Amino acid sequence: DVKVTQSSRYLVKRTGEKVFLECVQDMDHENMFWYRQDPGLGLRLIYFSYDVKMKEKGDIPEGYSVSREKKERFSLILESASTNQTSMYLCASSVQGGPGANVLTFGAGSRLTVL
Amino acid sequence: QKEVEQDPGPLSVPEGAIVSLNCTYSNSAFQYFMWYRQYSRKGPELLMYTYSSGNKEDGRFTAQVDKSSKYISLFIRDSQPSDSATYLCAMSVYNQGGKLIFGQGTELSVKP
């Protein structure tokens, strides 16, 4: 019954490495999102996408980029990882338009540690 | 000041207690109000969803929105150990579906 799959649950990377976080959804949703979750800060939106090859910056896009080549797949890229990017990363998807767009289905998260 | 403020807790209550979780916000343009529940090592899942002001009840859960005070609440009646989780309030403005602003989350523990 898995609907949003994040391929890596735990990653440990070194400062300066390029990091790819992959997310796949099987619900044919148009919208896909990347959030990061930090203690005391809640969830903050990094990037989102309303359609294939389309992306928009969220509230904290600095240091990140994204790719959406297929409708079901949304990748988050850290071009040069830094220690302040150590966090839990959550991918989500929703339908496009109307109140249903706020009903996000989340993946289980990817916990990234940058040393 | 954050757009959405939520007491992070932790909050510990005995089984059967009534739990009250709250969020305040500053953006009067918010129209959609949600509560997400997140169990340990899982992603958040939608628990309650209301539009504009008013109350909504679903089993043991009641969500209230007071737009005049910019205040939302989630009440849990007859709390159970299975309710132990982090509860996140979330809000969005009209026509920006999916771009949610989350509170910090409140960690709740219900003791048997």
PDB file of C-alpha atoms in Angstrom:
ATOM      1  CA  ASP A   1       0.000   0.000   0.000  1.00  0.00           C
ATOM      2  CA  VAL A   2       3.032   2.255  -0.368  1.00  0.00           C
ATOM      3  CA  LYS A   3       2.087   5.442  -2.224  1.00  0.00           C
ATOM      4  CA  VAL A   4       5.071   7.789  -1.838  1.00  0.00           C
ATOM      5  CA  THR A   5       8.422   6.068  -1.741  1.00  0.00           C
ATOM      6  CA  GLN A   6      11.673   7.711  -0.752  1.00  0.00           C
ATOM      7  CA  SER A   7      14.466   5.443  -1.869  1.00  0.00           C
ATOM      8  CA  SER A   8      16.923   6.187   0.928  1.00  0.00           C
ATOM      9  CA  ARG A   9      15.821   6.190   4.569  1.00  0.00           C
ATOM     10  CA  TYR A  10      19.240   7.002   6.029  1.00  0.00           C
ATOM     11  CA  LEU A  11      22.229   8.604   4.342  1.00  0.00           C
ATOM     12  CA  VAL A  12      25.584   9.777   5.642  1.00  0.00           C
ATOM     13  CA  LYS A  13      27.562  12.063   3.353  1.00  0.00           C
ATOM     14  CA  ARG A  14      30.641  14.239   3.607  1.00  0.00           C
ATOM     15  CA  THR A  15      30.790  17.998   3.231  1.00  0.00           C
ATOM     16  CA  GLY A  16      31.040  18.965  -0.422  1.00  0.00           C
ATOM     17  CA  GLU A  17      29.519  15.766  -1.800  1.00  0.00           C
ATOM     18  CA  LYS A  18      26.669  15.887  -4.299  1.00  0.00           C
ATOM     19  CA  VAL A  19      23.581  14.231  -2.854  1.00  0.00           C
ATOM     20  CA  PHE A  20      20.513  12.923  -4.662  1.00  0.00           C
ATOM     21  CA  LEU A  21      17.281  12.203  -2.829  1.00  0.00           C
ATOM     22  CA  GLU A  22      14.730  10.335  -4.911  1.00  0.00           C
ATOM     23  CA  CYS A  23      10.971  10.262  -4.506  1.00  0.00           C
ATOM     24  CA  VAL A  24       8.401   8.264  -6.467  1.00  0.00           C
ATOM     25  CA  GLN A  25       4.602   8.361  -6.125  1.00  0.00           C
ATOM     26  CA  ASP A  26       2.129   5.936  -7.631  1.00  0.00           C
ATOM     27  CA  MET A  27      -1.075   7.972  -7.266  1.00  0.00           C
ATOM     28  CA  ASP A  28      -0.800   9.922 -10.541  1.00  0.00           C
ATOM     29  CA  HIS A  29      -0.620  13.174  -8.560  1.00  0.00           C
ATOM     30  CA  GLU A  30       0.301  16.372 -10.362  1.00  0.00           C
ATOM     31  CA  ASN A  31       1.818  18.158  -7.359  1.00  0.00           C
ATOM     32  CA  MET A  32       5.007  17.058  -5.663  1.00  0.00           C
ATOM     33  CA  PHE A  33       6.873  18.709  -2.808  1.00  0.00           C
ATOM     34  CA  TRP A  34      10.109  18.541  -0.879  1.00  0.00           C
ATOM     35  CA  TYR A  35      10.094  19.641   2.765  1.00  0.00           C
ATOM     36  CA  ARG A  36      12.761  19.490   5.405  1.00  0.00           C
ATOM     37  CA  GLN A  37      11.893  18.869   9.045  1.00  0.00           C
ATOM     38  CA  ASP A  38      14.027  20.141  11.907  1.00  0.00           C
ATOM     39  CA  PRO A  39      13.342  20.124  15.660  1.00  0.00           C
ATOM     40  CA  GLY A  40      11.702  23.338  16.765  1.00  0.00           C
ATOM     41  CA  LEU A  41      11.194  24.513  13.183  1.00  0.00           C
ATOM     42  CA  GLY A  42       8.562  22.123  11.878  1.00  0.00           C
ATOM     43  CA  LEU A  43       8.333  21.437   8.160  1.00  0.00           C
ATOM     44  CA  ARG A  44       9.674  24.001   5.717  1.00  0.00           C
ATOM     45  CA  LEU A  45       9.043  23.893   1.987  1.00  0.00           C
ATOM     46  CA  ILE A  46      12.163  23.653  -0.160  1.00  0.00           C
ATOM     47  CA  TYR A  47      10.766  23.218  -3.688  1.00  0.00           C
ATOM     48  CA  PHE A  48       7.575  22.102  -5.326  1.00  0.00           C
ATOM     49  CA  SER A  49       6.393  21.094  -8.761  1.00  0.00           C
ATOM     50  CA  TYR A  50       2.949  21.348 -10.332  1.00  0.00           C
ATOM     51  CA  ASP A  51       3.840  19.507 -13.502  1.00  0.00           C
ATOM     52  CA  VAL A  52       6.564  17.624 -15.310  1.00  0.00           C
ATOM     53  CA  LYS A  53       9.659  19.747 -15.903  1.00  0.00           C
ATOM     54  CA  MET A  54       8.120  22.535 -13.859  1.00  0.00           C
ATOM     55  CA  LYS A  55       9.514  23.689 -10.510  1.00  0.00           C
ATOM     56  CA  GLU A  56       9.015  26.558  -8.127  1.00  0.00           C
ATOM     57  CA  LYS A  57      11.034  27.681  -5.139  1.00  0.00           C
ATOM     58  CA  GLY A  58       9.601  27.244  -1.700  1.00  0.00           C
ATOM     59  CA  ASP A  59      10.642  29.089   1.426  1.00  0.00           C
ATOM     60  CA  ILE A  60      14.193  27.729   1.763  1.00  0.00           C
ATOM     61  CA  PRO A  61      15.549  26.807  -1.709  1.00  0.00           C
ATOM     62  CA  GLU A  62      19.142  27.956  -1.153  1.00  0.00           C
ATOM     63  CA  GLY A  63      21.628  25.141  -1.602  1.00  0.00           C
ATOM     64  CA  TYR A  64      19.095  22.840  -3.269  1.00  0.00           C
ATOM     65  CA  SER A  65      17.843  22.086  -6.754  1.00  0.00           C
ATOM     66  CA  VAL A  66      15.204  19.690  -8.061  1.00  0.00           C
ATOM     67  CA  SER A  67      14.392  17.669 -11.127  1.00  0.00           C
ATOM     68  CA  ARG A  68      11.094  16.334 -12.392  1.00  0.00           C
ATOM     69  CA  GLU A  69      11.518  14.525 -15.686  1.00  0.00           C
ATOM     70  CA  LYS A  70       8.566  12.190 -15.167  1.00  0.00           C
ATOM     71  CA  LYS A  71       5.237  12.783 -13.465  1.00  0.00           C
ATOM     72  CA  GLU A  72       5.804  10.170 -10.792  1.00  0.00           C
ATOM     73  CA  ARG A  73       9.372  11.099  -9.854  1.00  0.00           C
ATOM     74  CA  PHE A  74      10.710  14.180  -8.071  1.00  0.00           C
ATOM     75  CA  SER A  75      14.366  14.408  -7.112  1.00  0.00           C
ATOM     76  CA  LEU A  76      16.046  16.738  -4.645  1.00  0.00           C
ATOM     77  CA  ILE A  77      19.689  17.564  -5.299  1.00  0.00           C
ATOM     78  CA  LEU A  78      22.225  19.015  -2.904  1.00  0.00           C
ATOM     79  CA  GLU A  79      24.979  20.225  -5.218  1.00  0.00           C
ATOM     80  CA  SER A  80      27.564  20.539  -2.442  1.00  0.00           C
ATOM     81  CA  ALA A  81      26.360  19.212   0.874  1.00  0.00           C
ATOM     82  CA  SER A  82      27.030  21.238   4.002  1.00  0.00           C
ATOM     83  CA  THR A  83      26.631  20.346   7.658  1.00  0.00           C
ATOM     84  CA  ASN A  84      23.653  22.702   8.027  1.00  0.00           C
ATOM     85  CA  GLN A  85      21.779  20.506   5.566  1.00  0.00           C
ATOM     86  CA  THR A  86      21.749  17.670   8.058  1.00  0.00           C
ATOM     87  CA  SER A  87      18.031  17.092   8.437  1.00  0.00           C
ATOM     88  CA  MET A  88      15.001  14.907   7.778  1.00  0.00           C
ATOM     89  CA  TYR A  89      13.762  15.354   4.215  1.00  0.00           C
ATOM     90  CA  LEU A  90      10.149  14.607   3.404  1.00  0.00           C
ATOM     91  CA  CYS A  91       8.671  14.191  -0.043  1.00  0.00           C
ATOM     92  CA  ALA A  92       4.926  14.624  -0.586  1.00  0.00           C
ATOM     93  CA  SER A  93       2.392  14.645  -3.389  1.00  0.00           C
ATOM     94  CA  SER A  94      -1.174  15.868  -3.911  1.00  0.00           C
ATOM     95  CA  VAL A  95      -3.744  16.375  -6.624  1.00  0.00           C
ATOM     96  CA  GLN A  96      -3.730  19.641  -8.483  1.00  0.00           C
ATOM     97  CA  GLY A  97      -6.318  22.309  -7.809  1.00  0.00           C
ATOM     98  CA  GLY A  98      -9.083  22.765  -5.276  1.00  0.00           C
ATOM     99  CA  PRO A  99      -9.032  21.899  -1.584  1.00  0.00           C
ATOM    100  CA  GLY A 100      -7.657  18.457  -2.391  1.00  0.00           C
ATOM    101  CA  ALA A 101      -4.325  20.032  -3.239  1.00  0.00           C
ATOM    102  CA  ASN A 102      -3.769  20.514   0.493  1.00  0.00           C
ATOM    103  CA  VAL A 103      -4.197  16.805   1.226  1.00  0.00           C
ATOM    104  CA  LEU A 104      -0.560  15.844   1.088  1.00  0.00           C
ATOM    105  CA  THR A 105       0.549  12.228   1.078  1.00  0.00           C
ATOM    106  CA  PHE A 106       4.020  12.018   2.560  1.00  0.00           C
ATOM    107  CA  GLY A 107       6.798   9.518   2.215  1.00  0.00           C
ATOM    108  CA  ALA A 108       8.496   8.066   5.289  1.00  0.00           C
ATOM    109  CA  GLY A 109      11.366  10.519   5.044  1.00  0.00           C
ATOM    110  CA  SER A 110      15.099  10.454   4.330  1.00  0.00           C
ATOM    111  CA  ARG A 111      17.365  11.280   7.236  1.00  0.00           C
ATOM    112  CA  LEU A 112      20.531  12.882   5.912  1.00  0.00           C
ATOM    113  CA  THR A 113      23.627  13.414   8.003  1.00  0.00           C
ATOM    114  CA  VAL A 114      26.420  15.546   6.551  1.00  0.00           C
ATOM    115  CA  LEU A 115      29.773  15.154   8.275  1.00  0.00           C
TER     116      LEU A 115
ATOM    117  CA  GLN B   1       7.863  36.078  14.290  1.00  0.00           C
ATOM    118  CA  LYS B   2       6.872  32.812  12.608  1.00  0.00           C
ATOM    119  CA  GLU B   3       3.690  32.803  10.523  1.00  0.00           C
ATOM    120  CA  VAL B   4       2.405  29.848  12.498  1.00  0.00           C
ATOM    121  CA  GLU B   5       3.236  29.250  16.152  1.00  0.00           C
ATOM    122  CA  GLN B   6       2.727  25.947  17.929  1.00  0.00           C
ATOM    123  CA  ASP B   7       3.886  24.897  21.377  1.00  0.00           C
ATOM    124  CA  PRO B   8       6.314  22.020  20.766  1.00  0.00           C
ATOM    125  CA  GLY B   9       5.612  20.372  24.104  1.00  0.00           C
ATOM    126  CA  PRO B  10       6.277  17.602  24.911  1.00  0.00           C
ATOM    127  CA  LEU B  11       2.841  16.994  26.344  1.00  0.00           C
ATOM    128  CA  SER B  12       2.208  13.941  28.511  1.00  0.00           C
ATOM    129  CA  VAL B  13      -1.295  12.922  29.609  1.00  0.00           C
ATOM    130  CA  PRO B  14      -2.898   9.840  31.175  1.00  0.00           C
ATOM    131  CA  GLU B  15      -5.055   7.574  29.082  1.00  0.00           C
ATOM    132  CA  GLY B  16      -8.631   8.846  28.860  1.00  0.00           C
ATOM    133  CA  ALA B  17      -7.706  12.522  29.254  1.00  0.00           C
ATOM    134  CA  ILE B  18      -8.964  15.272  26.988  1.00  0.00           C
ATOM    135  CA  VAL B  19      -6.114  16.769  25.012  1.00  0.00           C
ATOM    136  CA  SER B  20      -6.077  20.290  23.630  1.00  0.00           C
ATOM    137  CA  LEU B  21      -3.530  21.264  20.981  1.00  0.00           C
ATOM    138  CA  ASN B  22      -3.338  24.812  19.655  1.00  0.00           C
ATOM    139  CA  CYS B  23      -1.781  26.995  17.008  1.00  0.00           C
ATOM    140  CA  THR B  24      -1.800  30.710  16.435  1.00  0.00           C
ATOM    141  CA  TYR B  25      -1.066  32.422  13.153  1.00  0.00           C
ATOM    142  CA  SER B  26      -0.448  35.883  11.823  1.00  0.00           C
ATOM    143  CA  ASN B  27      -1.501  35.722   8.156  1.00  0.00           C
ATOM    144  CA  SER B  28      -5.173  36.639   7.842  1.00  0.00           C
ATOM    145  CA  ALA B  29      -5.202  35.266   4.274  1.00  0.00           C
ATOM    146  CA  PHE B  30      -5.096  31.664   5.491  1.00  0.00           C
ATOM    147  CA  GLN B  31      -8.319  29.909   4.496  1.00  0.00           C
ATOM    148  CA  TYR B  32      -7.545  26.211   4.838  1.00  0.00           C
ATOM    149  CA  PHE B  33      -6.560  24.690   8.174  1.00  0.00           C
ATOM    150  CA  MET B  34      -5.277  21.193   8.729  1.00  0.00           C
ATOM    151  CA  TRP B  35      -3.941  18.927  11.402  1.00  0.00           C
ATOM    152  CA  TYR B  36      -1.426  16.290  10.435  1.00  0.00           C
ATOM    153  CA  ARG B  37      -0.341  13.450  12.726  1.00  0.00           C
ATOM    154  CA  GLN B  38       3.156  11.997  12.553  1.00  0.00           C
ATOM    155  CA  TYR B  39       4.131   8.763  14.234  1.00  0.00           C
ATOM    156  CA  SER B  40       7.770   8.115  15.041  1.00  0.00           C
ATOM    157  CA  ARG B  41       9.873   7.313  11.957  1.00  0.00           C
ATOM    158  CA  LYS B  42       6.905   7.926   9.655  1.00  0.00           C
ATOM    159  CA  GLY B  43       5.783  10.765   7.421  1.00  0.00           C
ATOM    160  CA  PRO B  44       2.886  13.027   8.491  1.00  0.00           C
ATOM    161  CA  GLU B  45      -0.647  11.998   7.557  1.00  0.00           C
ATOM    162  CA  LEU B  46      -3.722  14.196   7.329  1.00  0.00           C
ATOM    163  CA  LEU B  47      -5.965  13.960  10.388  1.00  0.00           C
ATOM    164  CA  MET B  48      -8.422  16.853  10.141  1.00  0.00           C
ATOM    165  CA  TYR B  49      -9.180  19.465   7.469  1.00  0.00           C
ATOM    166  CA  THR B  50     -11.367  22.567   7.806  1.00  0.00           C
ATOM    167  CA  TYR B  51     -12.129  25.510   5.588  1.00  0.00           C
ATOM    168  CA  SER B  52     -12.496  28.977   7.106  1.00  0.00           C
ATOM    169  CA  SER B  53     -13.995  29.282  10.587  1.00  0.00           C
ATOM    170  CA  GLY B  54     -16.015  26.734  12.514  1.00  0.00           C
ATOM    171  CA  ASN B  55     -15.844  23.288  14.038  1.00  0.00           C
ATOM    172  CA  LYS B  56     -15.413  19.856  12.562  1.00  0.00           C
ATOM    173  CA  GLU B  57     -15.797  16.583  14.421  1.00  0.00           C
ATOM    174  CA  ASP B  58     -14.544  13.142  13.456  1.00  0.00           C
ATOM    175  CA  GLY B  59     -14.911  10.470  16.100  1.00  0.00           C
ATOM    176  CA  ARG B  60     -12.815  11.449  19.112  1.00  0.00           C
ATOM    177  CA  PHE B  61     -11.260  14.388  17.280  1.00  0.00           C
ATOM    178  CA  THR B  62     -12.629  17.926  17.006  1.00  0.00           C
ATOM    179  CA  ALA B  63     -10.982  20.729  15.074  1.00  0.00           C
ATOM    180  CA  GLN B  64     -11.888  24.351  15.759  1.00  0.00           C
ATOM    181  CA  VAL B  65     -10.966  27.447  13.809  1.00  0.00           C
ATOM    182  CA  ASP B  66     -11.405  30.988  15.126  1.00  0.00           C
ATOM    183  CA  LYS B  67     -10.310  33.315  12.352  1.00  0.00           C
ATOM    184  CA  SER B  68     -11.126  36.438  14.340  1.00  0.00           C
ATOM    185  CA  SER B  69      -8.533  35.417  16.920  1.00  0.00           C
ATOM    186  CA  LYS B  70      -6.228  33.694  14.401  1.00  0.00           C
ATOM    187  CA  TYR B  71      -6.322  30.585  16.553  1.00  0.00           C
ATOM    188  CA  ILE B  72      -6.962  26.928  15.771  1.00  0.00           C
ATOM    189  CA  SER B  73      -7.354  23.977  18.095  1.00  0.00           C
ATOM    190  CA  LEU B  74      -7.477  20.212  17.982  1.00  0.00           C
ATOM    191  CA  PHE B  75      -9.256  18.363  20.780  1.00  0.00           C
ATOM    192  CA  ILE B  76      -8.816  14.666  21.416  1.00  0.00           C
ATOM    193  CA  ARG B  77     -11.398  13.035  23.673  1.00  0.00           C
ATOM    194  CA  ASP B  78     -10.764   9.811  25.586  1.00  0.00           C
ATOM    195  CA  SER B  79      -7.127   9.835  24.528  1.00  0.00           C
ATOM    196  CA  GLN B  80      -5.470   6.474  23.876  1.00  0.00           C
ATOM    197  CA  PRO B  81      -1.825   5.356  23.911  1.00  0.00           C
ATOM    198  CA  SER B  82      -2.162   4.940  20.139  1.00  0.00           C
ATOM    199  CA  ASP B  83      -2.667   8.728  19.929  1.00  0.00           C
ATOM    200  CA  SER B  84       0.960   9.211  20.999  1.00  0.00           C
ATOM    201  CA  ALA B  85       2.518  11.076  18.093  1.00  0.00           C
ATOM    202  CA  THR B  86       3.576  14.516  16.941  1.00  0.00           C
ATOM    203  CA  TYR B  87       0.689  16.727  15.837  1.00  0.00           C
ATOM    204  CA  LEU B  88       1.374  19.394  13.244  1.00  0.00           C
ATOM    205  CA  CYS B  89      -0.976  22.211  12.364  1.00  0.00           C
ATOM    206  CA  ALA B  90      -0.795  23.434   8.776  1.00  0.00           C
ATOM    207  CA  MET B  91      -2.427  26.250   6.841  1.00  0.00           C
ATOM    208  CA  SER B  92      -2.664  27.595   3.335  1.00  0.00           C
ATOM    209  CA  VAL B  93      -4.134  30.553   1.501  1.00  0.00           C
ATOM    210  CA  TYR B  94      -6.831  30.205  -1.094  1.00  0.00           C
ATOM    211  CA  ASN B  95      -5.624  29.183  -4.536  1.00  0.00           C
ATOM    212  CA  GLN B  96      -2.177  28.098  -3.410  1.00  0.00           C
ATOM    213  CA  GLY B  97      -3.066  24.501  -2.954  1.00  0.00           C
ATOM    214  CA  GLY B  98      -0.366  22.369  -1.447  1.00  0.00           C
ATOM    215  CA  LYS B  99       1.866  25.200  -0.327  1.00  0.00           C
ATOM    216  CA  LEU B 100       1.334  24.573   3.344  1.00  0.00           C
ATOM    217  CA  ILE B 101       2.808  26.512   6.227  1.00  0.00           C
ATOM    218  CA  PHE B 102       3.374  24.179   9.156  1.00  0.00           C
ATOM    219  CA  GLY B 103       3.633  24.805  12.871  1.00  0.00           C
ATOM    220  CA  GLN B 104       6.568  23.377  14.796  1.00  0.00           C
ATOM    221  CA  GLY B 105       4.588  20.317  15.888  1.00  0.00           C
ATOM    222  CA  THR B 106       3.522  19.212  19.386  1.00  0.00           C
ATOM    223  CA  GLU B 107       4.816  15.892  20.684  1.00  0.00           C
ATOM    224  CA  LEU B 108       2.057  14.085  22.589  1.00  0.00           C
ATOM    225  CA  SER B 109       2.498  11.055  24.833  1.00  0.00           C
ATOM    226  CA  VAL B 110      -0.544   9.248  26.255  1.00  0.00           C
ATOM    227  CA  LYS B 111       0.399   7.038  29.183  1.00  0.00           C
ATOM    228  CA  PRO B 112      -1.591   3.844  29.917  1.00  0.00           C
TER     229      PRO B 112
END
